[in-house]
Short mmCIF file of C-alpha atoms and ligand atoms in Angstrom, two decimals:
data_model
loop_
_atom_site.label_atom_id
_atom_site.label_comp_id
_atom_site.label_asym_id
_atom_site.label_seq_id
_atom_site.Cartn_x
_atom_site.Cartn_y
_atom_site.Cartn_z
CA MET A 13 86.25 75.26 65.98
CA ASN A 14 89.13 76.69 64.03
CA MET A 15 92.21 75.32 65.80
CA LYS A 16 94.91 77.56 64.41
CA LYS A 17 98.46 76.97 65.53
CA THR A 18 99.49 79.63 68.00
CA ILE A 19 103.04 80.85 68.50
CA GLN A 20 104.32 80.94 72.06
CA ILE A 21 105.54 84.42 72.89
CA ASN A 22 109.27 84.28 73.70
CA GLN A 23 112.54 85.68 72.40
CA ALA A 24 113.18 82.85 69.93
CA ASN A 25 109.77 83.34 68.29
CA LEU A 26 109.88 87.12 68.04
CA ARG A 27 110.80 87.17 64.38
CA GLU A 28 107.85 84.94 63.49
CA ILE A 29 105.44 86.91 65.69
CA GLY A 30 106.80 90.04 64.02
CA ASN A 31 105.09 88.96 60.80
CA THR A 32 101.73 89.61 62.44
CA ILE A 33 102.23 92.30 65.07
CA PRO A 34 104.94 94.83 65.96
CA VAL A 35 107.74 93.41 68.12
CA PRO A 36 110.84 94.99 69.73
CA ASN A 37 113.37 96.07 67.13
CA TYR A 38 116.16 96.42 69.70
CA ASN A 39 118.66 93.96 71.04
CA ARG A 40 117.50 92.31 74.26
CA THR A 41 120.70 90.44 75.06
CA SER A 42 122.18 93.12 77.36
CA LYS A 43 121.67 92.24 80.99
CA LYS A 44 122.27 95.82 82.12
CA ILE A 45 119.39 97.18 84.20
CA GLY A 46 118.84 100.88 84.80
CA ILE A 47 115.41 100.73 86.42
CA VAL A 48 114.21 98.39 89.12
CA HIS A 49 110.43 98.51 89.39
CA ILE A 50 108.43 97.31 92.38
CA GLY A 51 104.83 96.30 91.66
CA VAL A 52 104.54 95.02 88.09
CA GLY A 53 100.78 95.12 87.65
CA GLY A 54 98.94 95.70 84.40
CA PHE A 55 99.29 99.44 84.92
CA HIS A 56 103.09 99.43 84.98
CA ARG A 57 103.15 97.23 81.91
CA ALA A 58 100.74 99.52 79.99
CA HIS A 59 102.45 102.71 81.12
CA GLN A 60 106.08 102.99 82.26
CA ALA A 61 107.28 99.79 80.57
CA TYR A 62 105.52 100.93 77.38
CA TYR A 63 107.21 104.35 77.49
CA LEU A 64 110.61 102.70 77.96
CA HIS A 65 109.83 100.27 75.15
CA GLN A 66 109.04 103.18 72.83
CA LEU A 67 112.27 104.91 73.80
CA LYS A 68 114.25 101.77 73.05
CA GLN A 69 112.50 101.40 69.69
CA GLN A 70 113.73 104.92 68.88
CA ASP A 71 117.17 104.72 70.40
CA LYS A 72 118.41 101.18 70.16
CA ALA A 73 121.48 101.94 72.25
CA SER A 74 119.44 103.05 75.24
CA GLY A 75 120.52 100.96 78.21
CA TRP A 76 117.35 101.52 80.15
CA ASN A 77 116.13 98.02 80.78
CA ILE A 78 113.70 97.24 83.59
CA CYS A 79 113.87 94.53 86.22
CA GLY A 80 110.48 93.89 87.84
CA ILE A 81 110.17 93.07 91.52
CA GLY A 82 107.28 91.29 93.25
CA LEU A 83 106.94 91.75 96.99
CA ARG A 84 103.69 89.82 97.42
CA GLU A 85 103.20 86.09 97.15
CA PRO A 86 100.60 86.35 94.30
CA ASP A 87 103.26 88.09 92.16
CA SER A 88 104.93 84.69 91.73
CA ASN A 89 102.28 83.95 89.11
CA LEU A 90 103.60 86.71 86.84
CA HIS A 91 107.18 85.75 87.72
CA ASP A 92 106.60 82.20 86.44
CA ILE A 93 104.78 83.31 83.30
CA PHE A 94 107.47 85.88 82.55
CA LYS A 95 110.14 83.21 82.88
CA LYS A 96 108.47 81.14 80.15
CA GLN A 97 107.99 84.20 77.96
CA ASP A 98 111.47 85.76 78.36
CA HIS A 99 109.67 88.67 80.08
CA LEU A 100 107.87 89.53 76.86
CA TYR A 101 104.16 90.32 76.78
CA THR A 102 101.60 91.80 74.46
CA LEU A 103 99.94 95.14 75.00
CA LEU A 104 96.52 95.44 73.37
CA VAL A 105 95.51 99.05 72.92
CA LYS A 106 91.74 99.21 72.51
CA HIS A 107 90.25 102.11 70.57
CA PRO A 108 86.65 103.31 70.93
CA ASP A 109 85.86 102.39 67.31
CA GLY A 110 86.68 98.73 67.96
CA LYS A 111 90.19 98.82 66.55
CA ILE A 112 92.75 96.86 68.57
CA GLU A 113 96.46 97.61 68.27
CA PRO A 114 98.60 94.78 69.62
CA GLU A 115 102.32 95.21 70.24
CA VAL A 116 104.93 93.05 71.94
CA ILE A 117 106.74 94.95 74.69
CA GLY A 118 110.36 94.10 75.51
CA SER A 119 111.62 96.67 78.01
CA ILE A 120 111.34 94.36 81.03
CA ILE A 121 114.18 91.86 80.92
CA ASP A 122 114.20 90.31 84.37
CA PHE A 123 111.96 89.73 87.39
CA GLU A 124 112.82 88.87 90.99
CA MET A 125 110.60 87.83 93.87
CA GLY A 126 111.27 89.54 97.18
CA THR A 127 109.31 86.89 99.06
CA THR A 128 111.69 84.07 98.18
CA ASN A 129 114.84 85.78 97.00
CA GLN A 130 115.50 88.76 99.20
CA GLU A 131 119.22 88.91 98.50
CA ALA A 132 118.72 88.97 94.71
CA VAL A 133 116.36 91.95 95.06
CA ILE A 134 118.72 93.88 97.34
CA ALA A 135 121.69 93.10 95.09
CA ARG A 136 119.77 94.25 92.05
CA MET A 137 118.87 97.58 93.63
CA ALA A 138 122.39 98.01 95.00
CA ASN A 139 123.98 97.34 91.60
CA ILE A 140 126.01 100.20 90.16
CA ASP A 141 123.88 100.22 86.98
CA THR A 142 120.61 100.78 88.84
CA LYS A 143 119.79 104.47 88.60
CA ILE A 144 116.11 104.48 89.47
CA VAL A 145 113.85 102.39 91.68
CA SER A 146 110.29 103.11 90.62
CA LEU A 147 107.11 102.08 92.40
CA THR A 148 103.50 101.21 91.76
CA ILE A 149 102.72 99.73 95.15
CA THR A 150 99.13 101.08 95.28
CA GLU A 151 97.72 103.73 97.61
CA GLY A 152 97.64 101.17 100.45
CA GLY A 153 101.34 100.34 100.08
CA TYR A 154 102.60 103.63 101.52
CA ASN A 155 101.77 102.55 105.06
CA PHE A 156 100.74 105.86 106.51
CA ASN A 157 98.19 106.62 109.15
CA ALA A 158 95.43 108.51 107.35
CA THR A 159 94.52 110.57 110.42
CA THR A 160 97.98 111.75 111.42
CA GLY A 161 99.69 111.37 108.04
CA ASP A 162 102.60 109.68 109.87
CA PHE A 163 104.31 106.37 109.21
CA ASN A 164 102.43 103.40 110.65
CA PHE A 165 104.93 101.63 112.89
CA GLU A 166 102.22 99.27 114.16
CA ASN A 167 102.29 97.24 110.93
CA SER A 168 103.69 93.82 111.94
CA ASN A 169 105.78 93.49 108.77
CA ILE A 170 107.43 96.82 109.53
CA GLN A 171 108.14 95.73 113.08
CA HIS A 172 109.72 92.53 111.78
CA GLU A 173 111.94 94.44 109.35
CA LEU A 174 113.06 96.90 111.96
CA LYS A 175 114.16 94.05 114.23
CA ASN A 176 115.66 92.06 111.33
CA PRO A 177 117.14 94.45 108.74
CA ASN A 178 118.43 91.48 106.74
CA GLU A 179 114.94 90.10 106.26
CA PRO A 180 113.07 92.81 104.38
CA ILE A 181 109.41 92.30 103.50
CA THR A 182 107.99 95.66 102.46
CA VAL A 183 109.23 98.32 100.10
CA TYR A 184 110.74 100.13 103.11
CA GLY A 185 112.88 97.18 104.22
CA PHE A 186 114.16 96.61 100.68
CA LEU A 187 114.88 100.24 99.89
CA THR A 188 116.82 100.83 103.10
CA ALA A 189 118.77 97.56 102.78
CA ALA A 190 119.78 98.46 99.21
CA LEU A 191 120.58 102.09 99.99
CA LYS A 192 122.66 101.00 102.99
CA ARG A 193 124.69 98.74 100.74
CA ARG A 194 125.18 101.46 98.14
CA ARG A 195 126.38 103.83 100.82
CA GLU A 196 128.82 101.25 102.19
CA ASN A 197 130.10 100.55 98.69
CA GLY A 198 130.55 104.24 97.90
CA LEU A 199 127.93 104.17 95.12
CA PRO A 200 125.61 107.06 94.35
CA ALA A 201 122.03 106.74 95.58
CA PHE A 202 119.28 105.86 93.13
CA THR A 203 116.19 107.99 92.57
CA VAL A 204 112.98 106.69 94.11
CA LEU A 205 110.25 107.38 91.58
CA SER A 206 106.74 106.93 92.89
CA CYS A 207 104.07 106.23 90.26
CA ASP A 208 101.01 105.79 92.46
CA ASN A 209 97.78 107.77 92.56
CA ILE A 210 98.66 109.82 95.62
CA GLU A 211 98.96 113.59 95.76
CA HIS A 212 102.65 114.50 96.14
CA ASN A 213 103.49 110.82 95.84
CA GLY A 214 107.26 111.49 95.89
CA ASN A 215 107.08 113.69 98.98
CA MET A 216 104.92 111.09 100.66
CA MET A 217 107.39 108.30 99.88
CA ARG A 218 110.27 110.44 101.13
CA LYS A 219 108.53 111.16 104.41
CA MET A 220 107.62 107.50 104.97
CA LEU A 221 111.03 106.11 103.99
CA LEU A 222 112.86 108.60 106.19
CA ALA A 223 110.65 107.74 109.16
CA PHE A 224 111.41 104.04 108.68
CA ALA A 225 115.14 104.58 108.06
CA GLU A 226 115.40 106.87 111.09
CA ALA A 227 114.02 104.10 113.29
CA GLN A 228 116.52 101.66 111.82
CA ASP A 229 119.74 103.61 111.35
CA ALA A 230 119.88 107.37 111.92
CA ALA A 231 123.10 107.85 109.92
CA LEU A 232 121.58 106.05 106.95
CA ALA A 233 118.46 108.18 107.22
CA LYS A 234 120.61 111.31 107.05
CA TRP A 235 122.41 110.00 103.96
CA ILE A 236 119.07 109.17 102.29
CA ALA A 237 117.74 112.64 103.10
CA GLN A 238 120.77 114.21 101.42
CA LYS A 239 121.33 111.90 98.48
CA VAL A 240 118.07 110.33 97.30
CA SER A 241 115.68 112.33 95.15
CA PHE A 242 111.96 111.58 95.17
CA PRO A 243 110.34 113.32 92.18
CA ASN A 244 106.58 113.65 92.33
CA SER A 245 104.80 112.27 89.29
CA MET A 246 101.34 112.04 87.78
CA VAL A 247 100.61 108.85 85.87
CA ASP A 248 97.61 108.09 83.70
CA ARG A 249 96.33 105.29 81.51
CA ILE A 250 93.16 103.30 82.10
CA THR A 251 94.18 99.65 82.33
CA PRO A 252 91.38 97.18 83.02
CA MET A 253 92.03 93.71 84.39
CA THR A 254 93.04 91.18 81.75
CA THR A 255 90.27 88.71 80.98
CA LYS A 256 90.25 85.20 79.51
CA ALA A 257 88.62 86.73 76.45
CA ASP A 258 91.67 88.97 75.92
CA ILE A 259 93.97 85.94 75.98
CA GLU A 260 91.70 84.15 73.53
CA THR A 261 91.42 87.11 71.16
CA LEU A 262 95.17 87.33 71.01
CA ALA A 263 95.44 83.63 70.21
CA GLN A 264 92.55 83.53 67.74
CA THR A 265 93.12 86.77 65.88
CA TYR A 266 96.89 87.16 66.05
CA ASN A 267 98.02 83.54 66.68
CA VAL A 268 100.01 84.62 69.71
CA LYS A 269 100.03 82.54 72.88
CA ASP A 270 100.60 84.93 75.75
CA GLU A 271 99.41 83.85 79.20
CA TRP A 272 99.15 87.37 80.53
CA PRO A 273 98.73 90.16 77.99
CA VAL A 274 97.64 93.62 79.12
CA THR A 275 94.87 95.74 77.65
CA CYS A 276 94.55 99.51 77.89
CA GLU A 277 93.04 102.62 76.37
CA PRO A 278 94.90 104.70 73.76
CA PHE A 279 95.33 107.72 76.09
CA ILE A 280 98.58 107.89 78.04
CA GLN A 281 100.17 110.62 80.17
CA TRP A 282 103.12 110.93 82.53
CA VAL A 283 104.13 114.20 84.13
CA ILE A 284 107.27 114.12 86.29
CA GLU A 285 109.33 116.61 88.27
CA ASP A 286 112.79 116.73 86.75
CA ASN A 287 114.63 115.83 89.93
CA PHE A 288 116.72 112.68 89.49
CA SER A 289 119.75 112.06 91.70
CA ASN A 290 121.47 109.59 89.39
CA GLY A 291 120.43 110.29 85.79
CA ARG A 292 117.27 109.41 83.88
CA PRO A 293 116.15 108.18 80.46
CA GLU A 294 115.30 110.83 77.89
CA LEU A 295 111.62 110.17 78.26
CA GLU A 296 110.71 113.56 76.81
CA LYS A 297 111.53 111.96 73.43
CA VAL A 298 108.45 109.78 73.82
CA GLY A 299 106.06 112.37 75.15
CA VAL A 300 106.67 112.39 78.92
CA GLN A 301 106.29 115.90 80.35
CA PHE A 302 108.95 117.16 82.77
CA VAL A 303 107.73 120.08 84.87
CA PRO A 304 109.01 121.95 87.93
CA ASP A 305 105.86 121.26 89.98
CA VAL A 306 103.58 118.34 89.30
CA GLY A 307 101.16 119.17 92.15
CA PRO A 308 98.37 120.79 90.11
CA TYR A 309 98.42 117.97 87.52
CA GLU A 310 98.24 115.30 90.21
CA LYS A 311 95.39 117.00 91.97
CA MET A 312 93.46 117.47 88.74
CA LYS A 313 93.85 113.83 87.80
CA LEU A 314 93.03 112.38 91.21
CA ARG A 315 90.06 114.61 91.90
CA LEU A 316 88.54 114.32 88.41
CA LEU A 317 89.57 111.02 86.85
CA ASN A 318 90.06 108.78 89.86
CA ALA A 319 87.22 110.36 91.82
CA GLY A 320 85.03 110.22 88.71
CA HIS A 321 85.78 106.52 88.46
CA SER A 322 84.77 106.00 92.10
CA VAL A 323 81.55 108.00 91.60
CA LEU A 324 80.56 105.80 88.66
CA GLY A 325 81.95 102.63 90.24
CA LEU A 326 80.18 102.77 93.59
CA LEU A 327 76.87 104.06 92.26
CA GLY A 328 77.14 101.78 89.24
CA ILE A 329 77.83 98.62 91.21
CA ILE A 330 74.69 99.16 93.30
CA HIS A 331 72.62 99.91 90.24
CA GLY A 332 73.96 96.75 88.55
CA HIS A 333 76.05 98.29 85.77
CA PRO A 334 78.96 95.90 85.15
CA THR A 335 81.44 98.33 83.62
CA ILE A 336 82.38 101.99 83.52
CA ASN A 337 81.35 102.23 79.88
CA ALA A 338 77.94 100.74 80.77
CA CYS A 339 77.53 103.58 83.29
CA MET A 340 78.40 106.01 80.53
CA GLU A 341 75.60 104.64 78.35
CA ASP A 342 73.19 105.67 81.09
CA GLU A 343 72.24 109.34 80.80
CA THR A 344 71.58 109.76 84.52
CA PHE A 345 75.08 108.56 85.34
CA VAL A 346 76.69 110.85 82.77
CA THR A 347 74.78 113.89 84.00
CA TYR A 348 75.53 113.04 87.61
CA LEU A 349 79.23 112.55 86.92
CA ARG A 350 79.53 115.82 85.05
CA ALA A 351 77.67 117.66 87.80
CA PHE A 352 80.02 116.21 90.41
CA MET A 353 83.02 117.26 88.32
CA ASP A 354 81.74 120.78 87.61
CA LYS A 355 80.20 121.64 90.95
CA GLU A 356 82.39 119.82 93.48
CA ALA A 357 85.77 118.93 91.99
CA THR A 358 86.46 121.86 89.66
CA PRO A 359 85.96 124.70 92.20
CA ILE A 360 88.77 123.36 94.40
CA LEU A 361 91.23 122.93 91.54
CA GLY A 362 91.60 126.59 90.67
CA ASN A 363 93.45 127.56 87.52
CA ILE A 364 96.01 125.13 86.22
CA LYS A 365 98.53 126.77 83.97
CA GLY A 366 98.34 125.43 80.44
CA ILE A 367 95.30 123.24 81.10
CA ASP A 368 91.78 123.82 79.83
CA LEU A 369 89.76 122.03 82.51
CA ASP A 370 86.57 121.90 80.42
CA ASN A 371 88.45 120.20 77.69
CA TYR A 372 90.11 117.83 80.20
CA LYS A 373 86.68 116.84 81.55
CA ASP A 374 85.24 116.34 78.06
CA THR A 375 88.14 114.04 77.26
CA LEU A 376 87.59 112.12 80.49
CA LEU A 377 83.96 111.50 79.61
CA GLN A 378 85.03 110.18 76.21
CA ARG A 379 87.68 107.95 77.77
CA PHE A 380 85.23 106.52 80.30
CA ALA A 381 82.74 105.86 77.49
CA ASN A 382 85.19 103.80 75.40
CA PRO A 383 82.99 100.72 74.79
CA ASN A 384 85.97 98.54 74.02
CA ILE A 385 87.69 98.95 77.36
CA LYS A 386 85.05 97.28 79.53
CA ASP A 387 86.71 98.39 82.75
CA SER A 388 84.74 96.60 85.47
CA VAL A 389 83.15 98.59 88.27
CA HIS A 390 84.44 95.82 90.52
CA ARG A 391 88.06 96.87 89.78
CA ILE A 392 87.19 100.47 90.56
CA CYS A 393 85.52 99.58 93.87
CA MET A 394 88.44 97.42 95.00
CA GLU A 395 90.49 98.91 97.85
CA SER A 396 88.15 101.87 98.21
CA SER A 397 89.36 102.38 101.78
CA ALA A 398 92.79 103.36 100.44
CA LYS A 399 91.49 105.22 97.40
CA LEU A 400 88.56 107.31 98.60
CA PRO A 401 90.39 109.37 101.24
CA LYS A 402 92.66 110.64 98.44
CA PHE A 403 90.18 110.76 95.56
CA LEU A 404 86.90 111.88 97.09
CA ILE A 405 86.90 112.50 100.84
CA ALA A 406 89.64 115.14 100.50
CA THR A 407 87.31 117.03 98.15
CA ILE A 408 84.45 116.86 100.66
CA HIS A 409 86.74 118.27 103.37
CA GLU A 410 87.86 121.11 101.12
CA ASN A 411 84.34 121.99 100.03
CA LEU A 412 83.17 121.96 103.63
CA ALA A 413 85.89 124.46 104.45
CA THR A 414 84.88 126.81 101.64
CA GLY A 415 81.11 126.30 101.85
CA GLY A 416 81.06 124.49 98.50
CA SER A 417 78.66 121.80 97.32
CA ILE A 418 79.10 118.28 98.78
CA LYS A 419 75.82 116.56 97.87
CA PHE A 420 77.07 114.57 94.89
CA ALA A 421 80.05 113.11 96.75
CA THR A 422 78.02 112.47 99.90
CA LEU A 423 75.61 110.14 98.11
CA VAL A 424 78.64 108.16 96.90
CA ILE A 425 79.89 107.73 100.48
CA ALA A 426 76.43 106.53 101.53
CA ALA A 427 76.45 104.11 98.58
CA TRP A 428 79.85 102.84 99.71
CA CYS A 429 78.43 102.19 103.18
CA TYR A 430 75.49 100.26 101.70
CA TYR A 431 77.85 98.25 99.48
CA SER A 432 80.13 97.43 102.43
CA ASP A 433 77.16 96.43 104.56
CA LYS A 434 75.05 94.41 102.15
CA GLY A 435 77.62 93.08 99.67
CA MET A 436 74.94 93.06 96.99
CA ASP A 437 73.45 95.29 94.31
CA SER A 438 69.91 96.65 94.25
CA HIS A 439 68.71 93.48 92.50
CA GLY A 440 70.06 91.26 95.30
CA ASN A 441 73.04 90.00 93.30
CA ALA A 442 76.08 89.31 95.50
CA ILE A 443 79.08 91.59 95.12
CA GLU A 444 82.56 90.44 96.09
CA ILE A 445 84.30 93.06 98.21
CA VAL A 446 88.06 93.21 97.86
CA ASP A 447 89.59 95.61 100.36
CA ALA A 448 92.41 95.35 102.90
CA MET A 449 89.91 96.81 105.40
CA SER A 450 86.87 94.78 104.33
CA THR A 451 86.24 93.39 107.84
CA GLU A 452 86.42 96.80 109.51
CA LEU A 453 84.26 98.32 106.78
CA TYR A 454 81.64 95.62 107.22
CA GLN A 455 81.69 95.85 111.02
CA ALA A 456 81.10 99.59 110.85
CA ALA A 457 78.57 99.54 108.01
CA LYS A 458 76.39 96.81 109.50
CA GLN A 459 75.51 99.08 112.44
CA THR A 460 74.02 101.66 110.09
CA GLU A 461 70.38 100.68 110.54
CA THR A 462 70.56 101.38 114.29
CA ASN A 463 73.30 103.99 114.17
CA PRO A 464 73.25 105.84 110.83
CA LEU A 465 76.63 107.53 111.36
CA ALA A 466 78.55 104.37 112.33
CA PHE A 467 80.32 104.04 108.99
CA ILE A 468 81.80 107.51 108.94
CA ARG A 469 83.10 107.16 112.49
CA GLN A 470 86.07 105.28 111.01
CA GLU A 471 88.60 107.98 111.67
CA SER A 472 91.46 106.47 109.70
CA ILE A 473 89.33 106.91 106.56
CA PHE A 474 87.12 109.91 107.22
CA GLY A 475 89.21 111.98 109.62
CA ASN A 476 86.95 114.30 111.60
CA LEU A 477 84.12 114.39 109.05
CA ILE A 478 81.77 113.08 111.73
CA GLU A 479 82.06 116.42 113.53
CA ASN A 480 80.74 118.42 110.61
CA GLU A 481 77.02 118.95 110.92
CA ARG A 482 76.44 119.96 107.33
CA PHE A 483 77.98 116.70 106.20
CA THR A 484 76.34 114.43 108.79
CA LYS A 485 72.90 115.85 108.02
CA LEU A 486 73.22 115.25 104.28
CA TYR A 487 74.83 111.88 104.82
CA THR A 488 72.07 110.73 107.18
CA GLU A 489 69.44 111.72 104.61
CA ALA A 490 71.31 109.83 101.88
CA ILE A 491 71.60 106.74 104.09
CA GLN A 492 67.88 106.83 104.92
CA LYS A 493 67.02 107.02 101.24
CA ILE A 494 69.28 104.14 100.15
CA TYR A 495 68.33 101.88 103.03
CA THR A 496 64.65 102.50 102.35
CA ASP A 497 64.95 101.98 98.62
CA ALA A 498 68.17 100.75 97.00
CA ASN A 499 67.11 102.15 93.63
CA ILE A 500 70.17 104.37 93.50
CA LYS A 501 69.21 106.06 90.25
CA LYS A 502 66.11 107.52 91.82
CA HIS A 503 68.26 109.18 94.50
CA MET A 504 70.77 110.40 91.92
CA LEU A 505 67.93 112.04 89.99
CA ASP A 506 66.61 113.62 93.22
CA ILE A 507 69.94 115.33 93.75
CA LEU A 508 70.37 116.51 90.16
C1 CS2 B 612 91.19 103.81 88.95
C2 CS2 B 612 92.61 103.90 88.41
O1 CS2 B 612 91.93 102.28 90.59
C3 CS2 B 612 91.07 103.08 90.27
O2 CS2 B 612 90.08 103.27 90.96
O3 CS2 B 612 90.63 105.07 89.05
O4 CS2 B 612 93.19 102.63 88.34
C4 CS2 B 612 92.64 104.60 87.05
O5 CS2 B 612 92.08 103.79 86.07
C5 CS2 B 612 94.06 104.97 86.68
O6 CS2 B 612 94.61 105.77 87.67
C6 CS2 B 612 94.07 105.68 85.33
O7 CS2 B 612 95.26 106.34 85.14
#
């Protein structure tokens, strides 16, 4: 085997790495941080951190450095790797024609763990230089009750934080502790910028944070309501999970030793409401769109892209397709996806100013088909209990209200039930289910054979769908079909 010498990615080696791949051209010695970001997953690193990196490449004086924050124990892995790598990492942009564009990203300059160093995180957010606290805490991180839409005070971490304001655990405990300190120190509030796949993500965060703050300190809640802005935003870039093969490719082809690079597709989009309480970077210089109302863009993306992913993911995992692009090589899946998009998602979107929906859908199909991305269906199916209410079930509810088609989405819900119940594909291969509600999902799904509607009785996910006869009839038929014969493609063809 060719044992080439690899260069460890870090600040000291940047010049040498720069001979092979692009590296930051800006000074990274400033310790000034303008953005504190909670939830530094692959997505943040391929998206927001990349935008900021591009801005800094253009405007070397830009002070907008990022400090990452981890609030979950597993984040300590990235924290430790980042420490060795001076918070540098490689982004590998994978094109459909096989071309890979690697680039070293330098916009993150620090990382703190909220699990072990609460004070450092609060101090960082309360620092005068911090203008924005941005979030990718996933759909599940917002802690709302899906039935009522209200803040979930039953969460034990929330109860702990309310009793012990100096021992924050969740995003809510940290944000209020930091905002309290800023208020006491006479500093302006920061903007809270939500970057999760939730419709009206900023409004949602505002509602949840105010509910929490109100229960903790009513005067603080009032100050937050007046001073903190919560712009809504739509974020987009397909970012699969990093694999061992990605790490090896980087070492073999580019001689770079990076323990946690990120891979992504070429497409990138960020649409934000221009509502920042304490200043913002000039992101429009690098292609970010600032609009007065992001609602239609968010809805379009969630109900077409994210829902489309779930349609392919849940049907694909049962069929045995490993990746989204493998689904897209299967004509039945492509036709089914397009039919779902055209007949169920598009009618509820209406006209979106400046957007050609047909063109948007065509582009989505091309993005999903990118053979280089290899986005696993497993990633897509993870945390479906938090995703589907926003991506797919909302569409079913809306189509039920207007008399629109629901058959394509209904089969997907039945497939989700089968997947939660059996934990295997149609060939009997085991599937690992990763979901905060996996136990509840399994408990409900396993009753299906005796009680076909058991799964959709879970109100926190499905709301009152169980009461709708048109839905329950179609759903029961779909369940009978799948449980009689798990050949999902046959049932997809039946519907088409
Ligand atoms: C995916 C998203 O998690 C999912 O199910 O649909 O991660 C999707 O890839 C991103 O939102 C793309 O912007």
